[in-house]
Coordinates of C-alpha atoms in Angstrom, one line a residue:
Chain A
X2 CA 90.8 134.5 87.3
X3 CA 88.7 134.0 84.2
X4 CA 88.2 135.1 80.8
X5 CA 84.4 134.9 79.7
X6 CA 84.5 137.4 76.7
X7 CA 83.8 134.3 74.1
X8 CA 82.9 130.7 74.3
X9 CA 85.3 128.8 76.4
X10 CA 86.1 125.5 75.0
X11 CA 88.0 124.6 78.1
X12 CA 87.2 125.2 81.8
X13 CA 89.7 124.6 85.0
X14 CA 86.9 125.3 87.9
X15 CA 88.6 125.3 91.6
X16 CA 91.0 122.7 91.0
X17 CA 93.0 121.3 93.6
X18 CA 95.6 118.7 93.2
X19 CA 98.7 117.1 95.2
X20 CA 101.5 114.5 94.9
X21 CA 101.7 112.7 98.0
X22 CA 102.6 116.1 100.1
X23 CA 103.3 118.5 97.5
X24 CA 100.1 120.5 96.6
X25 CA 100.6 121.2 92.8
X26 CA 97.2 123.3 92.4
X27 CA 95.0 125.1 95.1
X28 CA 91.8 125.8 93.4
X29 CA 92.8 126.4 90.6
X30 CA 90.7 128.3 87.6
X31 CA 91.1 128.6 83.9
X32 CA 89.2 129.5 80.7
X33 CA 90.3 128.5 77.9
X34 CA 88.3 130.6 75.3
X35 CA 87.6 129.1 71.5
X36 CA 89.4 130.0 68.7
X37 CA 92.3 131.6 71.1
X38 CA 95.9 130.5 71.3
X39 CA 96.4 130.5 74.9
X40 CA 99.9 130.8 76.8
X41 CA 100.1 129.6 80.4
X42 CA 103.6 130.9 81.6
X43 CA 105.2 130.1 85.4
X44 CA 108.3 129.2 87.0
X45 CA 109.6 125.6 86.9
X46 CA 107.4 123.0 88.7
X47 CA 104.3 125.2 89.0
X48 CA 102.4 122.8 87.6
X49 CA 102.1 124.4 84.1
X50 CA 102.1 120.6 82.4
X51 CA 99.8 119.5 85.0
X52 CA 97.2 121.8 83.8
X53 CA 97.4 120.7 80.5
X54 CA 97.3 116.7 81.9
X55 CA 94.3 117.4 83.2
X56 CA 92.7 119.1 79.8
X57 CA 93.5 116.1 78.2
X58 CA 92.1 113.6 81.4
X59 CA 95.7 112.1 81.7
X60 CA 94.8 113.2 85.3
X61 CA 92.5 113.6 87.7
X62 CA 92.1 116.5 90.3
X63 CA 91.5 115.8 93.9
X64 CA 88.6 118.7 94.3
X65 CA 87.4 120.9 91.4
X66 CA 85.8 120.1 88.0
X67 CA 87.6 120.4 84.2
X68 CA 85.4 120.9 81.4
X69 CA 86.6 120.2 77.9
X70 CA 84.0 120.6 75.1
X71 CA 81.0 120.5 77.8
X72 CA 82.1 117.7 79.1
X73 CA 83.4 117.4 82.7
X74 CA 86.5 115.0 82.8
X75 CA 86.2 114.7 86.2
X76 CA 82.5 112.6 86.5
X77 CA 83.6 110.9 83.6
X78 CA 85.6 107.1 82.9
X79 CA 88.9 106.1 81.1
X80 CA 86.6 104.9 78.1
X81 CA 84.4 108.5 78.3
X82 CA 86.9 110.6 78.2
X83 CA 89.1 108.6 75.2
X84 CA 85.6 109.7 73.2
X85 CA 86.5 113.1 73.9
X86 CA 90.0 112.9 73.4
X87 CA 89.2 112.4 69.9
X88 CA 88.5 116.3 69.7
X89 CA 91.8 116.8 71.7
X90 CA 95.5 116.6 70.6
X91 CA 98.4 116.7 73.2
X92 CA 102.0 117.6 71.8
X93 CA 104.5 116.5 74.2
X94 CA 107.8 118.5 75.0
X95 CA 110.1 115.7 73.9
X96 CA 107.3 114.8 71.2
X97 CA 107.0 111.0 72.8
X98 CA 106.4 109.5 69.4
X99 CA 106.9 106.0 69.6
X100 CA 110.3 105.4 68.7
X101 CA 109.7 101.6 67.0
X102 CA 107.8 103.0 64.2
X103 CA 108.5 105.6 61.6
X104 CA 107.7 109.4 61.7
X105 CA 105.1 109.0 59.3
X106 CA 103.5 105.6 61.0
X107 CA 103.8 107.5 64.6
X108 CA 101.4 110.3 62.5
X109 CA 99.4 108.2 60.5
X110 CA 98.7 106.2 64.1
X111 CA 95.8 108.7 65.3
X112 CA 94.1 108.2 61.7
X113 CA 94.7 104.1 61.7
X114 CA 93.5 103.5 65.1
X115 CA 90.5 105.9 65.4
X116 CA 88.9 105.9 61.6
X117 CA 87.9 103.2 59.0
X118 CA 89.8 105.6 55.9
X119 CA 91.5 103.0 54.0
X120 CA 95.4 102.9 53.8
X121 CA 96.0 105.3 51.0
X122 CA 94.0 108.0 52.4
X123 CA 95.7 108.0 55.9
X124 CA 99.2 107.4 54.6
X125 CA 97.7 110.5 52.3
X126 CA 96.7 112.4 55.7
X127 CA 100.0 111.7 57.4
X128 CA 101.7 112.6 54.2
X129 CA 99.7 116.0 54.1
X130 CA 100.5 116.3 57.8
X131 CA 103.9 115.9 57.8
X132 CA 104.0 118.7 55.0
X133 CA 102.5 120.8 56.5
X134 CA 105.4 121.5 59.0
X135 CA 107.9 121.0 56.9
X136 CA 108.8 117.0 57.1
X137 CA 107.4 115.5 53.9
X138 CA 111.0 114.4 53.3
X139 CA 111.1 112.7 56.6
X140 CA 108.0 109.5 56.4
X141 CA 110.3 106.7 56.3
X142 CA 112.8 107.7 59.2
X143 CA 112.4 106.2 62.4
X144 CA 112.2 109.4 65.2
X145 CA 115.8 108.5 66.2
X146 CA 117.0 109.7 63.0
X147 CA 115.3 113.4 63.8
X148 CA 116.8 116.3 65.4
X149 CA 115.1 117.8 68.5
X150 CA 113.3 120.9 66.3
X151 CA 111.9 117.6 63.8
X152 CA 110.9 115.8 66.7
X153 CA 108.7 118.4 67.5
X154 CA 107.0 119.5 64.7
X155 CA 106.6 115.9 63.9
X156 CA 105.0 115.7 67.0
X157 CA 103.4 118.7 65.8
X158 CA 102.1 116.6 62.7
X159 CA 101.0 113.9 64.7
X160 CA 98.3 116.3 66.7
X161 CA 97.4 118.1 64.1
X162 CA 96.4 114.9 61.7
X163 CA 93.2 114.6 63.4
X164 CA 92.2 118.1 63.1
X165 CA 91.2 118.2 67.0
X166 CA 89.3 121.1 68.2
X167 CA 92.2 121.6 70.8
X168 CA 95.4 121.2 70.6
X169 CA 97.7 121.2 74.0
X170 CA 101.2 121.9 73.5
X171 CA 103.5 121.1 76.3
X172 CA 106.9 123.6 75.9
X173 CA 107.2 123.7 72.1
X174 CA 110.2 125.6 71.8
X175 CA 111.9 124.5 74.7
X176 CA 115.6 123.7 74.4
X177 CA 115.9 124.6 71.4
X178 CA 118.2 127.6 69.7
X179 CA 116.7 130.9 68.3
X180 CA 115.9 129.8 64.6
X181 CA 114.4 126.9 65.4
X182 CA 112.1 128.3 68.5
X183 CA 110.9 131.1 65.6
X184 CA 110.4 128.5 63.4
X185 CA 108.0 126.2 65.3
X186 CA 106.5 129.4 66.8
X187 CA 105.7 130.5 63.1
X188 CA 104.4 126.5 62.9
X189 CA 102.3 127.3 65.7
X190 CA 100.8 130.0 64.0
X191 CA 100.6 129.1 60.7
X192 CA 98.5 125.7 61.8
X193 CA 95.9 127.7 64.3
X194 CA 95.3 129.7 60.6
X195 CA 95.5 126.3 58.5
X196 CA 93.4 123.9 60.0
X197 CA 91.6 126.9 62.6
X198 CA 90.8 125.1 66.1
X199 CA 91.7 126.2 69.6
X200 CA 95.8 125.8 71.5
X201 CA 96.6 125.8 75.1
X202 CA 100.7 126.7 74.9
X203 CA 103.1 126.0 77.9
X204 CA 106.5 127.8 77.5
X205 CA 108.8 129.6 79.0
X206 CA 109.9 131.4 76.3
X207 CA 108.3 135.2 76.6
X208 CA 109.4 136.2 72.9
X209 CA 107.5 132.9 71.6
X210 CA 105.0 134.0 73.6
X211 CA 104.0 137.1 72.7
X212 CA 104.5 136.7 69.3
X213 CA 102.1 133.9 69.4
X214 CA 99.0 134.1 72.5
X215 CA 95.9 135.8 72.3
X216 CA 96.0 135.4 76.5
X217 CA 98.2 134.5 78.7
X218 CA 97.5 133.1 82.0
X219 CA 100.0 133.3 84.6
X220 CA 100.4 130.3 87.1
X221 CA 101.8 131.2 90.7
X222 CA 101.8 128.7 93.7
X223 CA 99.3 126.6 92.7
X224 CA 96.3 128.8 91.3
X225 CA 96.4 131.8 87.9
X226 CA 97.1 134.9 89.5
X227 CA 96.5 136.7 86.0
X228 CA 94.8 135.6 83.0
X229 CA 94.2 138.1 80.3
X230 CA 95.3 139.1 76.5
X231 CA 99.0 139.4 75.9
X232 CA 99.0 143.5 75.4
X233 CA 97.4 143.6 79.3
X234 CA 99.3 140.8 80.7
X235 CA 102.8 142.9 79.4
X236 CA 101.3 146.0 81.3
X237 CA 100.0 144.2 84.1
X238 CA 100.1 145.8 87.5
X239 CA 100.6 142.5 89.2
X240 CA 104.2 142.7 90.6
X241 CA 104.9 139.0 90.6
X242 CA 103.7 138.7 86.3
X243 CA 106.2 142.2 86.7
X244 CA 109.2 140.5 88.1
X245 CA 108.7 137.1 85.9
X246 CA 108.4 139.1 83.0
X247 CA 111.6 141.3 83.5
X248 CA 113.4 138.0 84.6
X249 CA 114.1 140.1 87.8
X250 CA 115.6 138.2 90.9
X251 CA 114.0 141.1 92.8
X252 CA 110.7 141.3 93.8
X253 CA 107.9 139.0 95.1
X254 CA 108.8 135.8 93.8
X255 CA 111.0 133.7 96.1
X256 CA 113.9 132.4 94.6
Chain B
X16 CA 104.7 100.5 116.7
X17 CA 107.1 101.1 113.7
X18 CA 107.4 97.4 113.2
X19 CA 103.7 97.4 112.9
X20 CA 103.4 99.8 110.6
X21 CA 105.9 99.0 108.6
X22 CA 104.4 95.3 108.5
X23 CA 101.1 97.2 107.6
X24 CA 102.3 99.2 104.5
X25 CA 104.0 96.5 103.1
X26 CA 101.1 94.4 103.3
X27 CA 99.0 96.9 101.7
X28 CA 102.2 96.9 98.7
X29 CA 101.8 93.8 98.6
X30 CA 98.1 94.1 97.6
X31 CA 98.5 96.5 95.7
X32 CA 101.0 95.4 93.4
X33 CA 98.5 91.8 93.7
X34 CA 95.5 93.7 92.4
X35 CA 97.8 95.6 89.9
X36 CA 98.3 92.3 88.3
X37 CA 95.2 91.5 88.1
X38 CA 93.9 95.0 86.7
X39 CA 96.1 94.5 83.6
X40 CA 95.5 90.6 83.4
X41 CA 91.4 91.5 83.4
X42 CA 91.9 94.0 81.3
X43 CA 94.0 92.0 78.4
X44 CA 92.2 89.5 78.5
X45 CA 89.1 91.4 77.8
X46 CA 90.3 93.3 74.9
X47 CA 91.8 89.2 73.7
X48 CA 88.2 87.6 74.2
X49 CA 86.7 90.8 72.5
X50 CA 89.3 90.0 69.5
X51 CA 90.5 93.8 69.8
X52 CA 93.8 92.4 68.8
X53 CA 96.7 93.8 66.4
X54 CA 97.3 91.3 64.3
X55 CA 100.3 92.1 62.5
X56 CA 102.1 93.3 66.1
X57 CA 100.8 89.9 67.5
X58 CA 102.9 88.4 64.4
X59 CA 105.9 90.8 64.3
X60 CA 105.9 90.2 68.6
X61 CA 105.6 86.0 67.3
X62 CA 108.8 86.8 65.8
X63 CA 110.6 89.2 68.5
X64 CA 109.7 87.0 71.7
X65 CA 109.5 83.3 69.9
X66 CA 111.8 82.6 67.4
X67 CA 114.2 84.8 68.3
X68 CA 114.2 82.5 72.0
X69 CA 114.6 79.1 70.0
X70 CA 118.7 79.4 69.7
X71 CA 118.6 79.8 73.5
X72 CA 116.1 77.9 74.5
X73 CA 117.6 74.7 72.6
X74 CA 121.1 75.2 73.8
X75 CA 119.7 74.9 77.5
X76 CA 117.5 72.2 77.1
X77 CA 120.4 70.0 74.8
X78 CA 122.6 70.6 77.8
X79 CA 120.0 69.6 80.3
X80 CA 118.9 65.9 78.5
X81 CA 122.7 65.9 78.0
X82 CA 123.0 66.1 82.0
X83 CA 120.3 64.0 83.2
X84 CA 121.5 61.4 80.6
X85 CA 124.8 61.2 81.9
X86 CA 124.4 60.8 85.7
X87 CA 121.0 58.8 84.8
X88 CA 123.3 56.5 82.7
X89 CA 125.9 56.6 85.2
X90 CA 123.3 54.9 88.1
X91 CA 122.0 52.6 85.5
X92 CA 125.0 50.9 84.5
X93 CA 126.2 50.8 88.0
X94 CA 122.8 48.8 88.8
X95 CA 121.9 47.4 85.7
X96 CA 118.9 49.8 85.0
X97 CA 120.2 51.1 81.5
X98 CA 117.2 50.1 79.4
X99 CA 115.5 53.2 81.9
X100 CA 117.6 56.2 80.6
X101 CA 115.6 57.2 77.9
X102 CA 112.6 57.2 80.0
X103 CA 114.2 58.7 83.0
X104 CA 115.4 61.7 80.4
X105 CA 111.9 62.0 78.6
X106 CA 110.1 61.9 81.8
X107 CA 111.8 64.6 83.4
X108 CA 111.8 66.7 80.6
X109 CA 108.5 66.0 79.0
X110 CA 106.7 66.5 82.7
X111 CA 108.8 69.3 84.0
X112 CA 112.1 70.5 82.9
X113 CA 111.0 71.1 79.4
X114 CA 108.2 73.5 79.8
X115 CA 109.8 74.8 83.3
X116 CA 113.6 76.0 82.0
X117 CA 111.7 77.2 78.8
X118 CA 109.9 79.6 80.8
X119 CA 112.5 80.7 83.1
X120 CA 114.8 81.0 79.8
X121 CA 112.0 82.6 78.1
X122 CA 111.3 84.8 81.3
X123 CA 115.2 85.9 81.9
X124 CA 115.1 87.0 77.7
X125 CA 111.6 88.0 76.7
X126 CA 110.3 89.5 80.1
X127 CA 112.8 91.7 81.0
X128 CA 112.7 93.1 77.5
X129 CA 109.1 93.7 77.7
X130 CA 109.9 95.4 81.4
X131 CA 112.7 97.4 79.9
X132 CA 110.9 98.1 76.3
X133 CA 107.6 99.7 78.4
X134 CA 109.8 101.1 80.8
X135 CA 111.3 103.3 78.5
X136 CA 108.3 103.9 76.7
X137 CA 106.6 105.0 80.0
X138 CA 110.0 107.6 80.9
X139 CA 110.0 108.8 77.8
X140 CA 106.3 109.4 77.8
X141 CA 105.4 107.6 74.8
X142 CA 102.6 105.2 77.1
X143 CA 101.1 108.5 78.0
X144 CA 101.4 109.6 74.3
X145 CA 99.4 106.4 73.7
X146 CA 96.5 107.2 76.4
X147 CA 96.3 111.1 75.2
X148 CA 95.6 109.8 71.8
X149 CA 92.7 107.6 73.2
X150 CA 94.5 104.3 72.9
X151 CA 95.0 102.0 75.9
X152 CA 98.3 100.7 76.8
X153 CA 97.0 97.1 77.3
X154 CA 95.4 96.6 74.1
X155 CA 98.1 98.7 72.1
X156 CA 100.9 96.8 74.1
X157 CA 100.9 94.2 76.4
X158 CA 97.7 91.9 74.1
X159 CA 100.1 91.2 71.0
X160 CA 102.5 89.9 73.7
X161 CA 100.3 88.0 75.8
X162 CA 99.2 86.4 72.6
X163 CA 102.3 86.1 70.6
X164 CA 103.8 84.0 74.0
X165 CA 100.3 82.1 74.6
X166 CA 101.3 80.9 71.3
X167 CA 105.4 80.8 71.2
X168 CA 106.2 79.2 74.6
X169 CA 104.1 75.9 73.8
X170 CA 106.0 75.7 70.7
X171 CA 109.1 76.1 72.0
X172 CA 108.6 73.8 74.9
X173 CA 108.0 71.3 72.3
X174 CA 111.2 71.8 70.6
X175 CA 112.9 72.3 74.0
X176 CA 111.1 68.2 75.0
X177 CA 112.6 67.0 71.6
X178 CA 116.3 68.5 71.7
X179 CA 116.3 67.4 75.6
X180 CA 115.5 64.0 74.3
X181 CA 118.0 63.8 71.6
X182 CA 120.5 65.1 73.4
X183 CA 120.1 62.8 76.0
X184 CA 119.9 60.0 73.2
X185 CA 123.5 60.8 72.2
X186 CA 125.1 61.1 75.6
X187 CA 123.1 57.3 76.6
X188 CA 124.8 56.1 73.4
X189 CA 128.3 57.9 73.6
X190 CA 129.0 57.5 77.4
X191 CA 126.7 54.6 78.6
X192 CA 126.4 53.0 75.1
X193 CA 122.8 52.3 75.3
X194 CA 121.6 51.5 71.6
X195 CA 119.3 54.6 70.5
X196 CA 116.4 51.9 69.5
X197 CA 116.6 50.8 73.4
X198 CA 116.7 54.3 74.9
X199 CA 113.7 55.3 72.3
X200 CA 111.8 52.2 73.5
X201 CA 112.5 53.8 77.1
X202 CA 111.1 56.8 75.8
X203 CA 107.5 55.3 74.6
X204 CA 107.1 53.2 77.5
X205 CA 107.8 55.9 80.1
X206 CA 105.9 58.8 78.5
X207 CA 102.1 58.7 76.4
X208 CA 100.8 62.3 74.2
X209 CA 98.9 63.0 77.5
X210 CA 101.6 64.4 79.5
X211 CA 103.2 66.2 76.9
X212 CA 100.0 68.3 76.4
X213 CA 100.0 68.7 80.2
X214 CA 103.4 69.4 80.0
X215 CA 102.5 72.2 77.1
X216 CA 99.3 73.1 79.5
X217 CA 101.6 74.5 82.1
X218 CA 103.1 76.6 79.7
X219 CA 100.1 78.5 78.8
X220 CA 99.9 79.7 82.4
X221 CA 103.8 80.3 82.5
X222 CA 103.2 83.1 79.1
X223 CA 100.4 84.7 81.1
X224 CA 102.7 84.9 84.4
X225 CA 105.7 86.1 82.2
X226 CA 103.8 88.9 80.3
X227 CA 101.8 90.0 83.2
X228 CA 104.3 90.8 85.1
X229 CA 106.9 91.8 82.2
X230 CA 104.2 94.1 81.4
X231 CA 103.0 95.7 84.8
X232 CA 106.5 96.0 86.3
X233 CA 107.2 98.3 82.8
X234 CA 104.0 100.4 83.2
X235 CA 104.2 100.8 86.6
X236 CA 107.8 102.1 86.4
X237 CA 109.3 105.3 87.8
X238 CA 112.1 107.2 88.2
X239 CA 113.8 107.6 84.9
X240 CA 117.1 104.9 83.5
X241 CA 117.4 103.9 87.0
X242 CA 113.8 102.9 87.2
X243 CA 113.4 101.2 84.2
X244 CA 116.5 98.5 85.0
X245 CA 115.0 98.4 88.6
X246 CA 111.6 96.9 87.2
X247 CA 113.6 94.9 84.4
X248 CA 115.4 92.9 87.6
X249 CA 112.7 93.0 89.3
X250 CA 110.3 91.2 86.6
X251 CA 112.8 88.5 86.0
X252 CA 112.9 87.2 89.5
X253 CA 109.4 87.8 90.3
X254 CA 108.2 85.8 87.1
X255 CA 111.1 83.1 88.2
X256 CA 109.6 82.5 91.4
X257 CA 106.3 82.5 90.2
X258 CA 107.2 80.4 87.3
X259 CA 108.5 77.7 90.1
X260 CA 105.8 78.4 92.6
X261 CA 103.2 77.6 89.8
X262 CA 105.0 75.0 88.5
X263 CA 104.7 73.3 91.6
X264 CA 100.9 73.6 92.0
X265 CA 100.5 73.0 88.1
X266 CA 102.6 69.6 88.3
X267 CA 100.1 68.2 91.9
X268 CA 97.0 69.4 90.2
X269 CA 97.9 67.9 86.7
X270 CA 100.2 64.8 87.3
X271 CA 99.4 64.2 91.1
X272 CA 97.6 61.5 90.6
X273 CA 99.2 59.6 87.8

C-alpha cells in the first residue's frame, strides 16, 4: 500500500524479514512522504519498531529494498549508511541516552562527534535544544536524575539537535500518563513546525495519534494493510484497522 | 547423528565467537593506528581501569612475594641456599607471576566491568543509540579501553614486580633473617632490565586479550539482566584461561631459551 501524492523521503519496497523462524515482515511496503508526520500503528510484536530499524539501517532486510533520501540502505555499507544517518534522527522509546554523561553532553554528542563548531556553539546548540522541549533547567543532570516524560523529550532534544531531515520516533508517549502523553504529543508537533523536516511515529496511542499524523499506516502480519491520511484511515472500510481502532476483541484480528 | 550435529554447531560457535574476536580486534585497532581516538575517555578510562586496580593489584602481589619468600626461605635454610631467596622471589615474579596475577586481577576487576558496563548499554539500547547516531561502538567504546589498559597493565605490573619483591624482602628478613643487602644482591644477580621488559611485553598482549573479550562478550550480549551477568562470568573466565594459555606460549617464545 502506498502513498505517492508528494515526494516520499522514505521508501519500504517488498521487504521481507525474519528472526530465526519468526517472519517479522512479508513484503512489506511503505512511503513515507516529505514534510508528513507519519503514524504506523499495530498490535504488539508486529514489527512496528522493526520498520523504523530499518529506516535508520540499524537493520537489514532479507529480500526487499529501503530507500531513505535516495539512497537504498540495502546495497549500501556500515560506513555508507552512517553518511546518511547524518540526515536521520532515531528517538528511542526509553530515550537510550547514555546514562554516564549528562542530559546536555548525551545532546550536545550528535553536534561534538559529527561537526568541527567549536565548544560554545554546540554547548549553545544543546542548550537551544534542550529548550526547546522544555529542559533548559535540566543540562547538568545525569539521565538518572530524569523522570520517564524528561527522558523522552530529552531524547527528543538529542534528535532534534542535528536538524535531521527525518526524525523516527519509536513509541513517544508510551507508558506514560495523560498530561504527559499530550504534552510530548504537542512536542511532537510544535518541533515538525519549529525546525520543519519529516517524522515516522510508532504508538499505540490512537488519541496521540490522530491529533498528531498526516497518515497512518497500519501494520498487520507482517506487511501495511492500510496506509492513508488520518480522516480516511478513521473511516476506513478495512475491518481489521475497524476492530483495532474500536479496541474490539471481536472481529478479524486473532487474539 | 545428533551427536554429530551437535559437534557441528558447536564448532561452527566456536568460530564464530573466534572471528567475532577478531572483527572487533581488526576493527579497534584500525580506528587506534588511524589515531581516531577519544582522548579525554582514553584518560578518564586511565583512571577507571588503572589506578583504580593498583590497591588490589598490590595487595595480591605483596601476599604472593610474601609466600614464595616464605617456603623459598624455608628450603634455603633447611639446605643452606639462603643467599638465593631474593632471586628465587624476583625471578618468579619478574618472569611470571608479576605480569600474570596482574592480568588475571586486572581481568576478574576491569573485564567484567567492561562486559557488564556494555552489557547494559546494549539492553538498554544505548549501543544502538550510538550506531543510529552514526558512531561506531568500537571507536566510541571499546578504543579508549584498549588504550587506556595497553597503557595501565604495564604500569601496574611494574608496581606489582616491586611490591612482590619487597614483600618478599621483609618475609626473607623477618622469618629466615636474610640481611636485605644479601637478598637484594640475590635480586641483581638472578634478574637483568631484559626480562622485566619481557615480563612487561606479555602484558601488552594480556590488555588486548582482556578488553577484547571484556568488550565482545558486552556487545554481543542478549537477553536482558540475566544476559548481561551471563557475559560478565563468562568474560572473566574466558580472558583467565586465555590469560594462562597465552602466558604459557608468551613465556617459551620469550624466555625459552634463556
Amino acid at each position: 500500500m502506498t502513498v505517492q501524492t508528494r515526494n516520499l523521503v522514505a521508501r519500504i519496497e517488498e521487504v521481507s524479514l525474519a528472526f530465526g523462524d519468526r517472519v517479522v515482515l512479508k513484503n512489506c511496503s511503505l512511503d513515507i512522504v516529505e514534510g508528513a508526520i507519519t503514524c504506523i500503528v499495530g498490535l504488539s510484536g508486529a514489527g512496528k519498531s522493526t520498520v523504523l530499524r530499518l529506516l535508520d539501517g540499524l537493520i537489514h532486510p532479507q529480500s526487499g529494498h529501503v530507500y531513505v533520501l535516495e539512497n537504498d540502505l540495502t546495497a549500501m555499507t556500515e560506513e555508507q549508511i552512517n553518511t546518511v544517518r547524518r540526515k536521520i534522527s532515531l528517538s528511542f522509546q526509553f530515550a537510550a541516552l547514555l546514562d554516564s554523561l549528562t542530559v546536555g553532553e548525551n545532546v550536545a554528542l550528535p553536534l561534538r562527534e559529527r561537526t568541527k563548531l567549536s565548544n560554545a556553539e554546540i554547548e549553545r546548540t544543546a542548550m537551544d535544544a534542550l529548550a526547546s522541549v522544555g529542559l533548559g533547567h535540566a543540562y547538568n543532570n545525569l539521565p538518572a536524575e530524569l523522570s520517564g516524560g524528561m527522558l523522552k523529550r530529552a531524547g527528543f532534544a538529542r534528535a532534534i539537535v542535528t536538524r535531521p531531515e527525518l526524525i523516527l520516533y519509536d513509541e513517544p508517549t508510551t507508558g506514560l500518563d495523560p498530561i504527559v502523553t499530550k504534552l510530548i504529543t504537542e512536542t511532537i508537533l510544535r518541533l515538525r513546525q519549529k525546525f520543519g523536516g519529516t517524522a515516522v511515529v510508532i504508538s499505540h496511542d490512537l488519541p496521540s495519534i490522530f491529533a498528531m499524523a498526516d497518515y497512518i499506516a497500519m501494520l498487520f502480519e507482517g506487511a501495511i494493510i492500510a496506509c492513508d491520511t488520518a480522516e480516511r484511515i478513521r473511516n476506513s472500510p478495512n475491518p481489521i484497522v475497524q476492530q483495532f481502532l474500536a479496541g474490539s476483541e471481536t472481529g478479524p484480528i486473532p487474539i | 547423528m545428533k551427536t554429530f550435529d551437535r559437534v557441528g554447531r558447536e564448532t561452527n560457535a566456536l568460530f564464530e565467537y573466534a572471528g567475532g574476536l577478531a572483527l572487533l580486534s581488526r576493527e579497534s585497532f584500525g580506528f587506534l593506528f588511524r589515531l581516531r581516538v577519544r582522548l579525554n575517555e582514553t584518560i578518564a578510562q586511565c583512571a577507571l581501569l588503572g589506578v583504580q586496580s593498583l590497591v588490589i593489584v598490590l595487595l595480591t602481589s605483596l601476599f604472593t612475594g610474601m609466600v614464595i619468600s616464605l617456603e623459598s626461605s624455608q628450603q634455603a635454610v633447611a639446605y643452606g641456599f639462603s643467599s638465593f631467596v631474593g632471586g628465587a622471589v624476583a625471578y618468579g615474579a619478574v618472569r611470571e607471576l608479576g605480569p600474570m596475577l596482574t592480568a588475571v586481577v586486572v581481568a576478574g576487576r576491569v573485564g567484567a566491568a567492561i562486559a557488564a558496563e556494555l552489557g547494559s548499554m546494549v539492553v538498554t539500547e544505548q549501543i544502538e543509540a550510538l550506531r543510529s547516531m552514526g558512531l561506531e561502538p568500537a571507536r566510541f567504546l571499546v578504543v579508549p579501553r584498549l588504550l587506556a589498559l595497553i597503557v595501565m597493565l604495564p604500569l601496574l605490573t611494574v608496581f606489582a614486580d616491586v611490591i612482590s619483591i619487597l614483600g618478599g624482602m621483609w618475609i626473607a628478613q623477618a622469618y629466615a633473617h636474610i640481611p636485605y643487602d644479601s637478598f637484594l644482591t640475590s635480586v641483581r644477580q638472578a634478574i637483568d632490565f631484559s626480562d622485566v621488559v619481557r615480563g612487561l611485553l606479555k602484558t601488552l598482549v594480556f590488555a588486548v586479550i582482556i578488553v577484547i573479550v571484556g568488550a565482545y562478550q558486552g556487545l554481543s550480549t542478549t537477553g536482558g539482566a540475566a544476559g548481561v551477568g551471563k557475559a560478565t562470568t563468562f568474560s572473566v573466565v574466558l580472558s583467565i584461561i586465555l590469560i594462562f594459555g597465552t602466558n604459557f606460549v608468551l613465556s617459551f617464545l620469550l624466555f625459552g631459551t634463556s
